[in-house]
Short mmCIF file of C-alpha atoms and ligand atoms in Angstrom, two decimals:
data_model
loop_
_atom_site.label_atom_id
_atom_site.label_comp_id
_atom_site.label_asym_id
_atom_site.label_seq_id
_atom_site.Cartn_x
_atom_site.Cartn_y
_atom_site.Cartn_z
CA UNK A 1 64.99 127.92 46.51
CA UNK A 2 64.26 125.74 49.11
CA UNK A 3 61.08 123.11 49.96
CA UNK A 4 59.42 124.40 53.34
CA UNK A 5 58.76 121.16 55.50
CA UNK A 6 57.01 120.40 59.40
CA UNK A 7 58.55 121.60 62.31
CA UNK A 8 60.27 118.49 64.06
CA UNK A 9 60.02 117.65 67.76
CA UNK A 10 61.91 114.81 69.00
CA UNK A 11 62.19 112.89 71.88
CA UNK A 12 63.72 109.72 73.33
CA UNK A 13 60.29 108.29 73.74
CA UNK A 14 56.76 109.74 74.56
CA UNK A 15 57.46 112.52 76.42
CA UNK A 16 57.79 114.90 74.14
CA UNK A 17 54.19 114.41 73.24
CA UNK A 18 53.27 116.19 76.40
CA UNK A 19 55.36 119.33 74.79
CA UNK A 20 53.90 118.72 70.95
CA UNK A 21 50.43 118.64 72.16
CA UNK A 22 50.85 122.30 73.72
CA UNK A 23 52.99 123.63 70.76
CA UNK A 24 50.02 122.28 68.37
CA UNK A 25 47.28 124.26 70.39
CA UNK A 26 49.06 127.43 70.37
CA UNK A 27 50.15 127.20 67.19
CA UNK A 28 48.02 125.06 65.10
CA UNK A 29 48.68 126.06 61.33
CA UNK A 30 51.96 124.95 61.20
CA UNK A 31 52.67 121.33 60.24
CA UNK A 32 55.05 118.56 62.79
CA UNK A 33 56.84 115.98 62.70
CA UNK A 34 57.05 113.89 65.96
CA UNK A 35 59.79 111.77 66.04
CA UNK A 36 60.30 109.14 69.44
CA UNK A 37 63.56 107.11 69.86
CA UNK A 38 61.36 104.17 71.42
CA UNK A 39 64.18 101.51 70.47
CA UNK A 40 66.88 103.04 72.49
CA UNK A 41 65.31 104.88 75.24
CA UNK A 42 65.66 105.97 77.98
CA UNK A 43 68.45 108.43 77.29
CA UNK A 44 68.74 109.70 81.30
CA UNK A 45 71.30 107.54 82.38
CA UNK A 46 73.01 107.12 79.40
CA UNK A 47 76.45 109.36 78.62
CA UNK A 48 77.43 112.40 77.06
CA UNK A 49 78.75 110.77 73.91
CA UNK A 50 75.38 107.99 73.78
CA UNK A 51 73.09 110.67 73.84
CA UNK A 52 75.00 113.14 71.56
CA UNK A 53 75.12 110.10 68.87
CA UNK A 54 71.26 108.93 69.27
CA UNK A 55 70.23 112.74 69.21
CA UNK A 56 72.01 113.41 66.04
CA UNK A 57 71.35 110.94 64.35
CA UNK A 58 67.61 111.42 65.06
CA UNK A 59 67.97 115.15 64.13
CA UNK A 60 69.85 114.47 60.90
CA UNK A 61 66.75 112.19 60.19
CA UNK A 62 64.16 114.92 60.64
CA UNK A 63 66.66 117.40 58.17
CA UNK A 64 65.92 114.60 55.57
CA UNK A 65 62.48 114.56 56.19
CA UNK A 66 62.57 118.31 55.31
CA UNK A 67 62.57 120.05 58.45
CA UNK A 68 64.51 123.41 58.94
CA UNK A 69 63.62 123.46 62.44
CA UNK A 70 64.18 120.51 65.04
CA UNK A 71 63.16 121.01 68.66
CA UNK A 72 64.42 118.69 71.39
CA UNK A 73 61.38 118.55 73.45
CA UNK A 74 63.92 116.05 75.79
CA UNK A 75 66.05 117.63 78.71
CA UNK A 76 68.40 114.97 78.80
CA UNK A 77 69.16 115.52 74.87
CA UNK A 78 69.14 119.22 75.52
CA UNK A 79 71.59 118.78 78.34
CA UNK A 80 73.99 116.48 76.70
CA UNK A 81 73.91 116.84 73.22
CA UNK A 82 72.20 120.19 72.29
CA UNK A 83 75.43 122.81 72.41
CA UNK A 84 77.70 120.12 70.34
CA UNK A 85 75.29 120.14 67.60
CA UNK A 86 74.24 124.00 67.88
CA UNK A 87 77.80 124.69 67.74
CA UNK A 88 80.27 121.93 66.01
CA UNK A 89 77.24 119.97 63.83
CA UNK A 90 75.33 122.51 62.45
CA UNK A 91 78.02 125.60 61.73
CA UNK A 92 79.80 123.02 59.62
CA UNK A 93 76.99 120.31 57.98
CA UNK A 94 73.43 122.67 58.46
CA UNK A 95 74.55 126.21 58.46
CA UNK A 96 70.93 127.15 57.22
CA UNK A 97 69.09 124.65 59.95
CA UNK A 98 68.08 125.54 63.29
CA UNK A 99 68.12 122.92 66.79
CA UNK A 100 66.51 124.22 69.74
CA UNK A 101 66.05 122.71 73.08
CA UNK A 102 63.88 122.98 76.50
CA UNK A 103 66.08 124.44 78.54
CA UNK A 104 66.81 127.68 78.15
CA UNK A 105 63.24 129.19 77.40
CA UNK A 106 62.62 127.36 81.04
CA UNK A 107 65.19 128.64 82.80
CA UNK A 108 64.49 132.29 80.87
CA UNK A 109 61.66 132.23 83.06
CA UNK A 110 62.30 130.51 85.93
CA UNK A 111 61.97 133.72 88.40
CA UNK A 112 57.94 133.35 87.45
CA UNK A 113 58.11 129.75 89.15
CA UNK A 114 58.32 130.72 92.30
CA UNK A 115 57.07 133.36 95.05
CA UNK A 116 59.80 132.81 97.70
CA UNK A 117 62.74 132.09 95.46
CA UNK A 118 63.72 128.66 96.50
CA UNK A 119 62.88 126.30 93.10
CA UNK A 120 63.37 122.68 93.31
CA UNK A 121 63.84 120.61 89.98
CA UNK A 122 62.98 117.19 89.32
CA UNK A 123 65.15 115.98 86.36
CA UNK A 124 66.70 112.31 84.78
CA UNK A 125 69.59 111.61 85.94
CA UNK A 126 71.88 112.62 83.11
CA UNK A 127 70.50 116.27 83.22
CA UNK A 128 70.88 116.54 86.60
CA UNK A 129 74.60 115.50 86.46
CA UNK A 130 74.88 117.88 83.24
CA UNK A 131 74.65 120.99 85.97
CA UNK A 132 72.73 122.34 82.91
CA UNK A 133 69.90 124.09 85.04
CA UNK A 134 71.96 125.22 87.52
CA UNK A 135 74.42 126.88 85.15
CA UNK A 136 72.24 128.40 83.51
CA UNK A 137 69.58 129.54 86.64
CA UNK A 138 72.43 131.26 88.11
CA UNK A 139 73.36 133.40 85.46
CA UNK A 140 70.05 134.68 84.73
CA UNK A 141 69.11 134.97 88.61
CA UNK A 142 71.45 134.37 91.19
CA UNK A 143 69.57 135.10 94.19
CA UNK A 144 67.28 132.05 93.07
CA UNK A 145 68.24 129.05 95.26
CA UNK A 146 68.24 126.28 93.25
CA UNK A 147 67.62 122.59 94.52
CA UNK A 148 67.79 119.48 92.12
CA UNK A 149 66.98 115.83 92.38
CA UNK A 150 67.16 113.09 90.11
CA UNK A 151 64.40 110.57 89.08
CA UNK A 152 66.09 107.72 87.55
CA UNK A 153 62.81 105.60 88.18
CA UNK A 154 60.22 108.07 86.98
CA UNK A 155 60.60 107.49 83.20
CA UNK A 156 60.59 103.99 82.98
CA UNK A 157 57.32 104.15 85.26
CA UNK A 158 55.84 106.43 82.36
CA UNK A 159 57.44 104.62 79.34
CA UNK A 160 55.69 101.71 80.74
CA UNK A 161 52.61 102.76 81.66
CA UNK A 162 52.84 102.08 85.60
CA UNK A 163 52.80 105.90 86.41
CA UNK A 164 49.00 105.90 88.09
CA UNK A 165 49.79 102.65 89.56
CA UNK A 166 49.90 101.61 93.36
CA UNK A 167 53.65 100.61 91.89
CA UNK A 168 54.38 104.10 91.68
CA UNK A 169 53.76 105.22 94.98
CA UNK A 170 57.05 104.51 96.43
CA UNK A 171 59.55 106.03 94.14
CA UNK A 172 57.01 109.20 93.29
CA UNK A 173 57.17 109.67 97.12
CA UNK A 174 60.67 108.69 97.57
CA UNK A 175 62.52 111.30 95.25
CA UNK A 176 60.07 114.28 96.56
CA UNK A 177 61.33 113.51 99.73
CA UNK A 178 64.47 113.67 99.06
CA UNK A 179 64.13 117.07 97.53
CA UNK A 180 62.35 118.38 100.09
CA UNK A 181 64.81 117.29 102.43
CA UNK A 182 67.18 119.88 100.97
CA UNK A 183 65.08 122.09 101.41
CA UNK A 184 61.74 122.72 103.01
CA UNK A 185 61.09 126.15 102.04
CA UNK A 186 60.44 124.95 98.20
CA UNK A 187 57.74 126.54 97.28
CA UNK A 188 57.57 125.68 93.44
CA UNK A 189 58.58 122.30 91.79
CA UNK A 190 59.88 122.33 88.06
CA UNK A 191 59.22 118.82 85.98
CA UNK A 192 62.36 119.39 84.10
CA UNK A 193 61.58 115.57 81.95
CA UNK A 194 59.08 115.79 79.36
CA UNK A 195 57.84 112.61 80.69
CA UNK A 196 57.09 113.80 84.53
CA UNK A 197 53.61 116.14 83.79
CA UNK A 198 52.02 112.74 83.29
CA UNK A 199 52.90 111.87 87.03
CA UNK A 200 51.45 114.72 88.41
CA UNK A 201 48.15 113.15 90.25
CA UNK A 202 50.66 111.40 92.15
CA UNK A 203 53.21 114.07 92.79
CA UNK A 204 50.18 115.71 93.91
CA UNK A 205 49.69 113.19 97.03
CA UNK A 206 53.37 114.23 98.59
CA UNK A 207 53.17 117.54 98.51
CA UNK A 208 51.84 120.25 100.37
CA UNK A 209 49.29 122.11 98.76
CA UNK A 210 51.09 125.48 98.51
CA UNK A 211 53.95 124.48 96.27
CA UNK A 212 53.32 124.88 92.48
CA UNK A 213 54.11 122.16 89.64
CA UNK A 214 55.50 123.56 86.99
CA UNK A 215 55.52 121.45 83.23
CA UNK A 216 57.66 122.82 80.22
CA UNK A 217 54.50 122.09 77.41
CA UNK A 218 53.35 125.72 77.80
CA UNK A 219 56.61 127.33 78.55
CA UNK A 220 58.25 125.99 75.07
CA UNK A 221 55.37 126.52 73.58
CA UNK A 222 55.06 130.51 74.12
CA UNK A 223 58.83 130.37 73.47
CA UNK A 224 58.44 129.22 69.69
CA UNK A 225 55.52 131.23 68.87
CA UNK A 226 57.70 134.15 69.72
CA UNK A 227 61.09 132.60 68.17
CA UNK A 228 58.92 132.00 64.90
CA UNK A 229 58.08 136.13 64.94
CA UNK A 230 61.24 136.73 65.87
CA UNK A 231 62.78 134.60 62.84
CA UNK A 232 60.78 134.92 59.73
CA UNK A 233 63.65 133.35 58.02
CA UNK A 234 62.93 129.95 59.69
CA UNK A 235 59.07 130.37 60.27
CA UNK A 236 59.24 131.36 56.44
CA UNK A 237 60.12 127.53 55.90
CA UNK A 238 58.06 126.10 57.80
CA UNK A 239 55.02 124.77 56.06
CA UNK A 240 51.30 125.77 57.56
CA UNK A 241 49.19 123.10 56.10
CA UNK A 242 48.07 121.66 59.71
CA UNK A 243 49.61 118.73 59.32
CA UNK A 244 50.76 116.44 62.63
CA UNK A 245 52.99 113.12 61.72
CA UNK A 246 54.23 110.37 64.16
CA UNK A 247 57.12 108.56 63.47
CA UNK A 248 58.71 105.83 66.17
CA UNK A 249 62.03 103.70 66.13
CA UNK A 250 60.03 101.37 67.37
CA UNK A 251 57.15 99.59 67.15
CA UNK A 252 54.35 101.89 65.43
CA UNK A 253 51.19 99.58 66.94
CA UNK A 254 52.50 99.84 70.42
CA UNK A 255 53.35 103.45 69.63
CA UNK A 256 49.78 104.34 68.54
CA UNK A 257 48.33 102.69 71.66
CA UNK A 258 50.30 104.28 73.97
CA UNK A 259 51.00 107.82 72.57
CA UNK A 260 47.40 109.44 73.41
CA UNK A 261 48.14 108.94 77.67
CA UNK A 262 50.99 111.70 76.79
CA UNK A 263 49.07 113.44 73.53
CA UNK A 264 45.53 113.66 74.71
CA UNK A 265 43.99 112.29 71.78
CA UNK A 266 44.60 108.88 68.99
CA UNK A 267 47.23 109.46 66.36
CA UNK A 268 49.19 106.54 63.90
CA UNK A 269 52.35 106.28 64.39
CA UNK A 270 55.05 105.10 61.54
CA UNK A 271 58.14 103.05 61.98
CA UNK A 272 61.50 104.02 61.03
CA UNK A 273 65.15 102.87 61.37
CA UNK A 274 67.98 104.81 62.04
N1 DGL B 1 61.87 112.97 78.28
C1 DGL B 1 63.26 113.06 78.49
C2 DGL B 1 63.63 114.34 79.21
O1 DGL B 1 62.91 115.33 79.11
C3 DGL B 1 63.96 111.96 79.23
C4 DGL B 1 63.60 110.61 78.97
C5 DGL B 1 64.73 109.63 79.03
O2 DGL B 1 65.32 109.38 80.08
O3 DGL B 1 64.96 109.11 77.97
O4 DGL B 1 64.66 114.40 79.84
#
């Protein structure tokens, strides 16, 4: 018989927070653990292999912590290292665990985003380069046209708090234009970084007023409520006491401090070591 445990979320940092803090308020009997790869990120320019061995690693931490479900609330991770562990890792190591990522309840949906059909997508660089959205855009609708760009400067803006600063301003500026460059016609914007909905007021100064934003918080969110009625195996392991943990690779003070700009309200932290 097994132990039922939290629900893991992991990300390379904070971002994820901006995903957990929408999964808790749809669904907030279930227990989490948050787990942020402070020490070693960010993962977006990092490659394939890096980010398949920090992801793992992190993952096969939350399976000892108890959890039977992990979700990457990362794009990067879901880009580079999500199919070698759904497919090679698990099959063989965790045949009765589940890993999910962001990506393909986004692009599932991705006909919603926009009214014209021309979607532009703001990602790291590593996720961009994975052709991950595209791939997958195109086989669920391929009349969309698809435009991406990367942001390589946008998470470390975030990570360190500089994201509302005048510091911001030029690379927030410079990476929409280069999107919209591509194309003018984009009419919706997809934040395809857990880290990017907390640059919003600023995207918001560099773009016209008709295109829409569109953050992943809500998106996965709606995604595991119906995965977890869809899979009473899983949700039937996943404890419901309300419980919400914090665990960093990093420092836990800094951790704390920083974690309610991306969480929307305090939480402690805990430091662990991989
Ligand atoms: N938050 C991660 C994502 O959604 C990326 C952060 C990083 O570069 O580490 O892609």
């Amino acid at each position: 018989m097994f132990q039922k445990g939290p629900i893991g979320i992991f990300d390379s940092g904070y971002g994820g927070l901006t995903v957990m803090r929408e999964v808790v308020q749809l669904l907030p009997e279930y227990d989490y653990l948050y787990l942020g790869d402070n020490a070693r990120t960010p993962y977006g320019n990092r490659s394939f292999e890096t980010v398949f061995t920090y992801t793992w690693q992190c993952v096969q931490y939350l399976f000892a912590q108890g959890c039977a479900l992990v979700i990457l609330a990362c794009n990067t991770a879901s880009a580079k290292a999500l199919r070698t562990i759904q497919q090679r890792e698990l099959p063989q190591r965790f045949p009765d665990r589940k890993v999910l990522g962001v990506i393909r309840p986004t692009t599932e949906r991705a006909h919603t985003f926009t009214r014209k059909g021309v979607l532009g997508i703001m990602a790291t660089q590593g996720t961009v380069q994975s052709g991950s959205y595209m791939i997958e855009i195109s086989k669920f609708f391929p009349t969309l046209r698809v435009y991406q760009q990367a942001c390589p400067m946008w998470v470390p803006l975030v990570e360190n708090n500089e994201h509302l600063g005048p510091g911001a301003d030029y690379f927030v500026q410079k990476y929409l234009q280069q999107l919209i460059q591509q194309a003018p016609d984009i009419d919706a914007i997809l934040l395809a970084c857990t880290h990017y909905p907390l640059l919003i007021p600023k995207i918001k100064q560099y773009i016209p007023s008709h295109v829409q934003l569109i953050s992943q918080g809500p998106i996965v969110a709606a995604s595991l409520r119906d995965y977890l009625q869809r899979h009473p195996e899983i949700a039937n392991r996943c404890s419901q006491n309300g419980k919400r943990e914090f665990l960093t690779t990093d420092s836990a003070e800094q951790f704390s401090q920083q974690a309610s700009i991306f969480y929307g309200e305090a939480l402690q932290a805990v430091q662990v070591h991989m």
